[in-house]
Coordinates of N, CA and C in Angstrom, one line a residue:
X1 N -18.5 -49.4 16.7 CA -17.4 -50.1 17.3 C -17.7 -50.3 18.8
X2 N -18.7 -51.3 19.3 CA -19.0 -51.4 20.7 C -17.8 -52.1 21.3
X3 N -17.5 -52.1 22.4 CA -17.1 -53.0 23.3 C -16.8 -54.4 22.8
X4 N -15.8 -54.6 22.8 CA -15.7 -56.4 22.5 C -16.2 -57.2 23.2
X5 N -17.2 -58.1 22.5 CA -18.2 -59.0 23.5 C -19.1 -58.6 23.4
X6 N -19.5 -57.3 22.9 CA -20.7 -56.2 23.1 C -21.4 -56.7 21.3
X7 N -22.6 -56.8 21.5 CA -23.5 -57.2 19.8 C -23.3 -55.5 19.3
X8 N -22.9 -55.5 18.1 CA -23.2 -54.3 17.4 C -24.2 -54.3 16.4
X9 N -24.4 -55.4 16.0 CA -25.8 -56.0 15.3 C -27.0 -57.0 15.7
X10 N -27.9 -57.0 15.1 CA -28.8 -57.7 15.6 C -28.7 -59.2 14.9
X11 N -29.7 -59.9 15.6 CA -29.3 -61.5 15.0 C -27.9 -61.9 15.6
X12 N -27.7 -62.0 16.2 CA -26.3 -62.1 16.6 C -25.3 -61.7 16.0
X13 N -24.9 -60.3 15.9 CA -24.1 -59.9 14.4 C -24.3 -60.4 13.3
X14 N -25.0 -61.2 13.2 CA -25.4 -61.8 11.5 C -25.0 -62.7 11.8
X15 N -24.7 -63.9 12.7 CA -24.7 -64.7 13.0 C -25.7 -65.7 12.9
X16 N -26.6 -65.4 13.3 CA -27.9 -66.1 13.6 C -28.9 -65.8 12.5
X17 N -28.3 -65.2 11.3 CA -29.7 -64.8 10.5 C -28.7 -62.9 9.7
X18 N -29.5 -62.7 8.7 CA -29.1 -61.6 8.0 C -29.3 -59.9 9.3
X19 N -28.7 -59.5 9.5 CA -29.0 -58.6 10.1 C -29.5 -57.4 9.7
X20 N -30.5 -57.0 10.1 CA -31.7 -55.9 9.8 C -31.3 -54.2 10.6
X21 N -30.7 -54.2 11.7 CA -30.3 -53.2 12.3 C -29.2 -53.4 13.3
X22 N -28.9 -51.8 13.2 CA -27.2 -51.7 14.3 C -27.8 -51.7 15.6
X23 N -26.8 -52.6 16.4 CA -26.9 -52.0 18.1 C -25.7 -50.5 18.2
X24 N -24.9 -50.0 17.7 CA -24.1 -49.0 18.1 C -25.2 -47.5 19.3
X25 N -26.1 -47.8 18.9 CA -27.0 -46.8 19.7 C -27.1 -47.6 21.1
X26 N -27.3 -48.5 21.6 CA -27.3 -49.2 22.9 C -26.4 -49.4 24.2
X27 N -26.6 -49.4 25.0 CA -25.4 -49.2 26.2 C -24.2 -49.3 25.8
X28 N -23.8 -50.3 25.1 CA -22.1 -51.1 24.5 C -22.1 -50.3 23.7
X29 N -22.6 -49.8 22.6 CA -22.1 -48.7 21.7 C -21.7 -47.2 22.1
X30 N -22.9 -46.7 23.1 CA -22.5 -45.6 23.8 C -21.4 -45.7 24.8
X31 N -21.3 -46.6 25.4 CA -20.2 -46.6 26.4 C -19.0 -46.3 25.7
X32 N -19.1 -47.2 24.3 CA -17.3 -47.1 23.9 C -17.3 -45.4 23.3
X33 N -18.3 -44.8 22.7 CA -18.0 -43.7 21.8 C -18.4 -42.9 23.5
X34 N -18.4 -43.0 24.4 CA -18.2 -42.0 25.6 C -16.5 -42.0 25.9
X35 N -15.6 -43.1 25.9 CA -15.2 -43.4 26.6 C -13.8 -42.5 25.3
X36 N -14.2 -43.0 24.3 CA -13.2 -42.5 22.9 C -13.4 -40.9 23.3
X37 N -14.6 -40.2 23.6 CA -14.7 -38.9 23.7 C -13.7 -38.3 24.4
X38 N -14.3 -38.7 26.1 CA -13.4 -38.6 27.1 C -12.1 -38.4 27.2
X39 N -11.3 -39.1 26.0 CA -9.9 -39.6 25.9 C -9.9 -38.1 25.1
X40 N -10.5 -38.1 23.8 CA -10.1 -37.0 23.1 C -10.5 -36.0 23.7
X41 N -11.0 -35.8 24.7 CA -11.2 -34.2 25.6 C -10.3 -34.0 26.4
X42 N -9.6 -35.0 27.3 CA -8.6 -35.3 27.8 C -7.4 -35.4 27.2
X43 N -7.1 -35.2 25.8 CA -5.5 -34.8 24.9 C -5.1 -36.7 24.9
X44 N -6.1 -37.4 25.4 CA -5.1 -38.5 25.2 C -5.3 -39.8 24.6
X45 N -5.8 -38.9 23.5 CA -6.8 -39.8 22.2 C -6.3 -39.0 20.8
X46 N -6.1 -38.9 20.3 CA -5.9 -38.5 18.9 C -6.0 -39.5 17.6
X47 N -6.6 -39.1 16.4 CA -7.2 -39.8 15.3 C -6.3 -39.6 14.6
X48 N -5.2 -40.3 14.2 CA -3.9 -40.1 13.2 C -4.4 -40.4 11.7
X49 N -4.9 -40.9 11.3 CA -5.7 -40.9 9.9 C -6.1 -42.4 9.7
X50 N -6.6 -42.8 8.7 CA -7.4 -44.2 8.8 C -6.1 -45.1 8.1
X51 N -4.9 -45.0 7.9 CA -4.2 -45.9 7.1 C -3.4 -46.6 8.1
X52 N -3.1 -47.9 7.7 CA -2.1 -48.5 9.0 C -1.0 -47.8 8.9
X53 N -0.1 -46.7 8.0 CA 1.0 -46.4 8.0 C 1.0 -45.1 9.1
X54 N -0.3 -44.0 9.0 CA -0.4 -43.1 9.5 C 0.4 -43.0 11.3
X55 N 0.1 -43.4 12.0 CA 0.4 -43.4 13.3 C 2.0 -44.1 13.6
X56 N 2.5 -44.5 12.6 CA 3.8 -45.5 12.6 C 5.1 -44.5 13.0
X57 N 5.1 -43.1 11.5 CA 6.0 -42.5 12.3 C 6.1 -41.3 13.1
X58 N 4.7 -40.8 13.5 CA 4.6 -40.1 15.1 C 5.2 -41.4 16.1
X59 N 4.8 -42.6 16.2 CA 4.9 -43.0 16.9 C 6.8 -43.8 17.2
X60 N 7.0 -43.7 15.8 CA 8.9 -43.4 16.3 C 9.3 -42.9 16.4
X61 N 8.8 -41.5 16.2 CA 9.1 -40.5 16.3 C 9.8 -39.9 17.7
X62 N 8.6 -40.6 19.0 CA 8.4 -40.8 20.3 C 7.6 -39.1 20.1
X63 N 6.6 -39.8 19.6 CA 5.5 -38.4 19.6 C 4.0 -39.0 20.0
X64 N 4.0 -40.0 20.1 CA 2.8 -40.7 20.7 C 2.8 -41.9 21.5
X65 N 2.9 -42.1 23.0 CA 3.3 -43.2 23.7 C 2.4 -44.9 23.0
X66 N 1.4 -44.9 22.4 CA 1.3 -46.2 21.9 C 0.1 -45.8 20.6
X67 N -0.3 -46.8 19.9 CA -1.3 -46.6 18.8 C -1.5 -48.2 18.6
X68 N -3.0 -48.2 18.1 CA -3.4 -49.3 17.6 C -2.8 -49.9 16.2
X69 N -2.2 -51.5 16.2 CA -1.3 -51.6 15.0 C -2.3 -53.3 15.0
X70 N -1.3 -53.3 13.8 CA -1.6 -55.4 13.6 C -0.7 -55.6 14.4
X71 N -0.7 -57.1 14.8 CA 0.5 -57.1 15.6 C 1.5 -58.3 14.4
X72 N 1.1 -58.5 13.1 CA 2.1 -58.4 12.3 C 3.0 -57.4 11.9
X73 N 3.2 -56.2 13.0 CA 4.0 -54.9 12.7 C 5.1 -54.7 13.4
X74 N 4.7 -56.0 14.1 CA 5.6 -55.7 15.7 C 6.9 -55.8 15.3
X75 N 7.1 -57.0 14.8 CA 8.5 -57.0 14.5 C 9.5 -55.9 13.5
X76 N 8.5 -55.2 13.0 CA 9.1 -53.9 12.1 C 9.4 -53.0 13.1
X77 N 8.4 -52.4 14.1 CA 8.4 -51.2 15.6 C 9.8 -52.0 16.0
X78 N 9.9 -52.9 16.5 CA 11.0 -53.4 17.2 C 12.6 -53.3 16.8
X79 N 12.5 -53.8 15.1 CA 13.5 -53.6 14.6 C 14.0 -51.8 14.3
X80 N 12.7 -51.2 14.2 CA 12.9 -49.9 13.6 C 13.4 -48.6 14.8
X81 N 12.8 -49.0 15.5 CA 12.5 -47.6 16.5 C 13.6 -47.7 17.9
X82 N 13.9 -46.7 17.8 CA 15.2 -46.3 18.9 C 15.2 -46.3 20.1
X83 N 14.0 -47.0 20.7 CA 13.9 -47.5 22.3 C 12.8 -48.8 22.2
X84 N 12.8 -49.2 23.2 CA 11.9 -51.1 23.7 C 10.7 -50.8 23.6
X85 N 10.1 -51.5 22.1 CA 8.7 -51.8 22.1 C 7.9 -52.7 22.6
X86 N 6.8 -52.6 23.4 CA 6.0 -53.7 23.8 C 5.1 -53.8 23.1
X87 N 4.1 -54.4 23.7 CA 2.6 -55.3 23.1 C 1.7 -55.2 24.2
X88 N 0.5 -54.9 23.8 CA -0.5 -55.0 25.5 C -1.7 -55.3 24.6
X89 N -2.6 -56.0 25.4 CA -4.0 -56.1 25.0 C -4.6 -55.1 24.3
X90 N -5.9 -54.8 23.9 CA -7.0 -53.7 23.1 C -7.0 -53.3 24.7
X91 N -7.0 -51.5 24.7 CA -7.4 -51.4 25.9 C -9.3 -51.1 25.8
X92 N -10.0 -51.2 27.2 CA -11.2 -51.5 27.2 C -11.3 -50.4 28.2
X93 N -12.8 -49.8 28.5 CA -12.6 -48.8 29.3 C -12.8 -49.3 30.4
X94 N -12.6 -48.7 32.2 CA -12.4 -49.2 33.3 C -13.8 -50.0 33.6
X95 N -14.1 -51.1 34.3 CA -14.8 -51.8 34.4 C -15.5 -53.2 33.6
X96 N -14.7 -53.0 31.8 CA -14.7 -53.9 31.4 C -13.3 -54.6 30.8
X97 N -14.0 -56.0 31.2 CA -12.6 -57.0 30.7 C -12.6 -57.3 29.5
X98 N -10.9 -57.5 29.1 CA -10.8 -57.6 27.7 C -10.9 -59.2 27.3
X99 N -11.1 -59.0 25.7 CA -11.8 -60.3 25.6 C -10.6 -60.8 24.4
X100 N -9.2 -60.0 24.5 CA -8.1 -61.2 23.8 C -7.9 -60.4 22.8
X101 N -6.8 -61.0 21.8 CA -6.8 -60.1 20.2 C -8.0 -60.5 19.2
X102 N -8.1 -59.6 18.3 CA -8.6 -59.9 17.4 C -8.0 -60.8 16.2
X103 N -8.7 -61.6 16.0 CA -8.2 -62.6 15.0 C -8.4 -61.8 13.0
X104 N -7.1 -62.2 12.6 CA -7.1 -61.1 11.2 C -6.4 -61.9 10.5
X105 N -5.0 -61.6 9.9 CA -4.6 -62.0 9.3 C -3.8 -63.0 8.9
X106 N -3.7 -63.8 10.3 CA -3.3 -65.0 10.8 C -4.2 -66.1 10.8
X107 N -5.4 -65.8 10.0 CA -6.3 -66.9 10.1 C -6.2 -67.8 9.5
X108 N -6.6 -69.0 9.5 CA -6.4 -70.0 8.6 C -7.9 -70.9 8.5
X109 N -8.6 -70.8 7.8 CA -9.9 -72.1 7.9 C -10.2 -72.9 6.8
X110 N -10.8 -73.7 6.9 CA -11.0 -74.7 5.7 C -12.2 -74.5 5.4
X111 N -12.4 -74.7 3.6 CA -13.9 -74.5 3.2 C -14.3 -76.4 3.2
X112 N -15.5 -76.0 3.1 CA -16.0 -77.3 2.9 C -16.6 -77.9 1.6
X113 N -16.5 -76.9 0.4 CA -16.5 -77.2 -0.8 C -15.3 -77.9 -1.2
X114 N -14.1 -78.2 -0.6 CA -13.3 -78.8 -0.9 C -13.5 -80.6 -0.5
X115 N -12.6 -81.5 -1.9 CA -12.9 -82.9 -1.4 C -12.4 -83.2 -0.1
X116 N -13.0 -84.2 0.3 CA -12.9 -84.9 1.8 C -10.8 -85.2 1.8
X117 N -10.5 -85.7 0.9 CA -9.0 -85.9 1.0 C -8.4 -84.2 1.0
X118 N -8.8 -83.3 0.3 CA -8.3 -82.2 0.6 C -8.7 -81.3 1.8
X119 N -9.7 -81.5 2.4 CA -10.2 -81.1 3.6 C -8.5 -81.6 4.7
X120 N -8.8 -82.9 4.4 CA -8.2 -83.6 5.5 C -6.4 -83.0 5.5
X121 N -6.3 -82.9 4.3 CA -4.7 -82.4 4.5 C -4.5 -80.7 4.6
X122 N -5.7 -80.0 4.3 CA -6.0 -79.0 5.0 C -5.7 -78.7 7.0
X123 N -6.4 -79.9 7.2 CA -6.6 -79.9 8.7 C -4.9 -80.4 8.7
X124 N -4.8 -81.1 8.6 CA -2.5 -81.5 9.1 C -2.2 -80.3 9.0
X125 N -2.7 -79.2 7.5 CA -1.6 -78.5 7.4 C -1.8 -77.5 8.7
X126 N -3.0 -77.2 8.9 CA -3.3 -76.3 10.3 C -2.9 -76.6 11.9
X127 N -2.8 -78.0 11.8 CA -2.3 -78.8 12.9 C -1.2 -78.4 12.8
X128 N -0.2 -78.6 12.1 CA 1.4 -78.3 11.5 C 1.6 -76.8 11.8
X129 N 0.9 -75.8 11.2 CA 1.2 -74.3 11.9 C 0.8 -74.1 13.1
X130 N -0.2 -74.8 14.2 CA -0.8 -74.2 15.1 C 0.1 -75.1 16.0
X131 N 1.3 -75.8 15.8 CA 2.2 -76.4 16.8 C 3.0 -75.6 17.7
X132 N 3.6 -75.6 18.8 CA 4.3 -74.8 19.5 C 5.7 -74.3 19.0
X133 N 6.2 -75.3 18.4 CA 7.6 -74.7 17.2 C 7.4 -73.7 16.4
X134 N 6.4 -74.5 15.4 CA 6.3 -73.3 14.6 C 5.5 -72.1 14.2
X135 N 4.5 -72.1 15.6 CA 3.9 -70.9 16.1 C 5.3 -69.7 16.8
X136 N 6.1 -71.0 17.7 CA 7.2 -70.0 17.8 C 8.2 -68.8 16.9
X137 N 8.0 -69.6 15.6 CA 9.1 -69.9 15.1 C 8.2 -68.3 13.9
X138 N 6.7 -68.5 13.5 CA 6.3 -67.5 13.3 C 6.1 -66.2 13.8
X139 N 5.8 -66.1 15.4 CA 5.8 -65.1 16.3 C 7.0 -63.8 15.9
X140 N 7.8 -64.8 15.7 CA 9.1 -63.8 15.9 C 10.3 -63.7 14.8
X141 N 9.5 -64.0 13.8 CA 9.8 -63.7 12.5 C 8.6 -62.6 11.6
X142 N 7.7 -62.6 12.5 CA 6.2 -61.8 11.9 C 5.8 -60.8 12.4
X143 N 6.1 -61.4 14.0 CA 4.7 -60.4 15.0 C 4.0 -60.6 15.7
X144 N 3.0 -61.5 14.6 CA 2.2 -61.9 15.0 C 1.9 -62.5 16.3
X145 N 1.0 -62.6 17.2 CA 0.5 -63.6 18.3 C 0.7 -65.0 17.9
X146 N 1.3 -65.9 18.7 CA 1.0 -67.1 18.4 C -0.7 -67.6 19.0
X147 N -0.8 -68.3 18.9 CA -2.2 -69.1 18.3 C -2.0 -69.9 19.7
X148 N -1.2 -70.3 20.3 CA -0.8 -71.1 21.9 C 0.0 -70.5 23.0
X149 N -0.4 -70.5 23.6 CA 0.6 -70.1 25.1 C 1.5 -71.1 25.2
X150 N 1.5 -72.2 24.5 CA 3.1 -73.2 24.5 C 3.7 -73.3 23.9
X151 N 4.0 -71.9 22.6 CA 4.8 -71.7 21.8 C 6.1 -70.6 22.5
X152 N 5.4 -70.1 23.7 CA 6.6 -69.2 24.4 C 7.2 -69.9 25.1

């Protein structure tokens, strides 16, 4: 889990070709597993278990000031929990800059096995969700990040 922006694999993540070996041993990988340490020697890291539900009710509990979530959750935290939930970027350790959310389950892409007339109403339909209304209109019925800064 290096650094966002940071290669964890070789070939460009598998980008450029099948990838043969990890970078997690390399500056970007040591930095982030220094930085995770740090935190947990310092009390202010804790590993709540690997399930998205695990950290949900320490954290309305008000037994943990924040935890990594989707941000399709937000509007559940918001509706659920008995004081003002925010949102902040992945945090990164001091000295590097963050490089945005991660894109998940809000994705949308077209295959290209599909015919050219289906391609193309593919693309409207994505034009049609990635608009400022109804990016608005999902944000805050979901969670989710909108996809534009001119949906707020």
């Amino acid at each position: 889990m290096p650094i966002r922006g940071e290669l964890y694999l070789d070939k460009d993540n598998g980008f450029s070709g099948e990838p043969t070996k990890t970078l997690v041993a390399e500056e970007g990988g040591q930095k982030i597993f220094k930085w995770l340490d740090d935190m947990n020697k310092a009390g202010t890291f804790k590993n709540y278990g690997s399930n998205y539900e695990d950290p949900r009710a320490p954290f309305l509990a008000g037994q943990l000031a924040m935890y990594l979530d989707s941000s399709a959750n937000v509007r559940q935290m918001v509706d659920e929990a008995p004081f003002e939930v925010g949102t902040a970027p992945l945090p990164v350790p001091e000295g590097v800059d963050p490089h945005g959310a991660t894109v998940g389950g809000n994705s949308l892409y077209i295959t290209n096995k599909l015919s050219d007339k289906e391609q193309k109403a593919a693309w409207e339909f994505i034009k049609y969700t990635a608009s400022p209304k109804v990016q608005a209109e999902w944000a805050a019925a979901t969670g989710y990040f909108p996809v534009t800064k001119k949906s707020e």
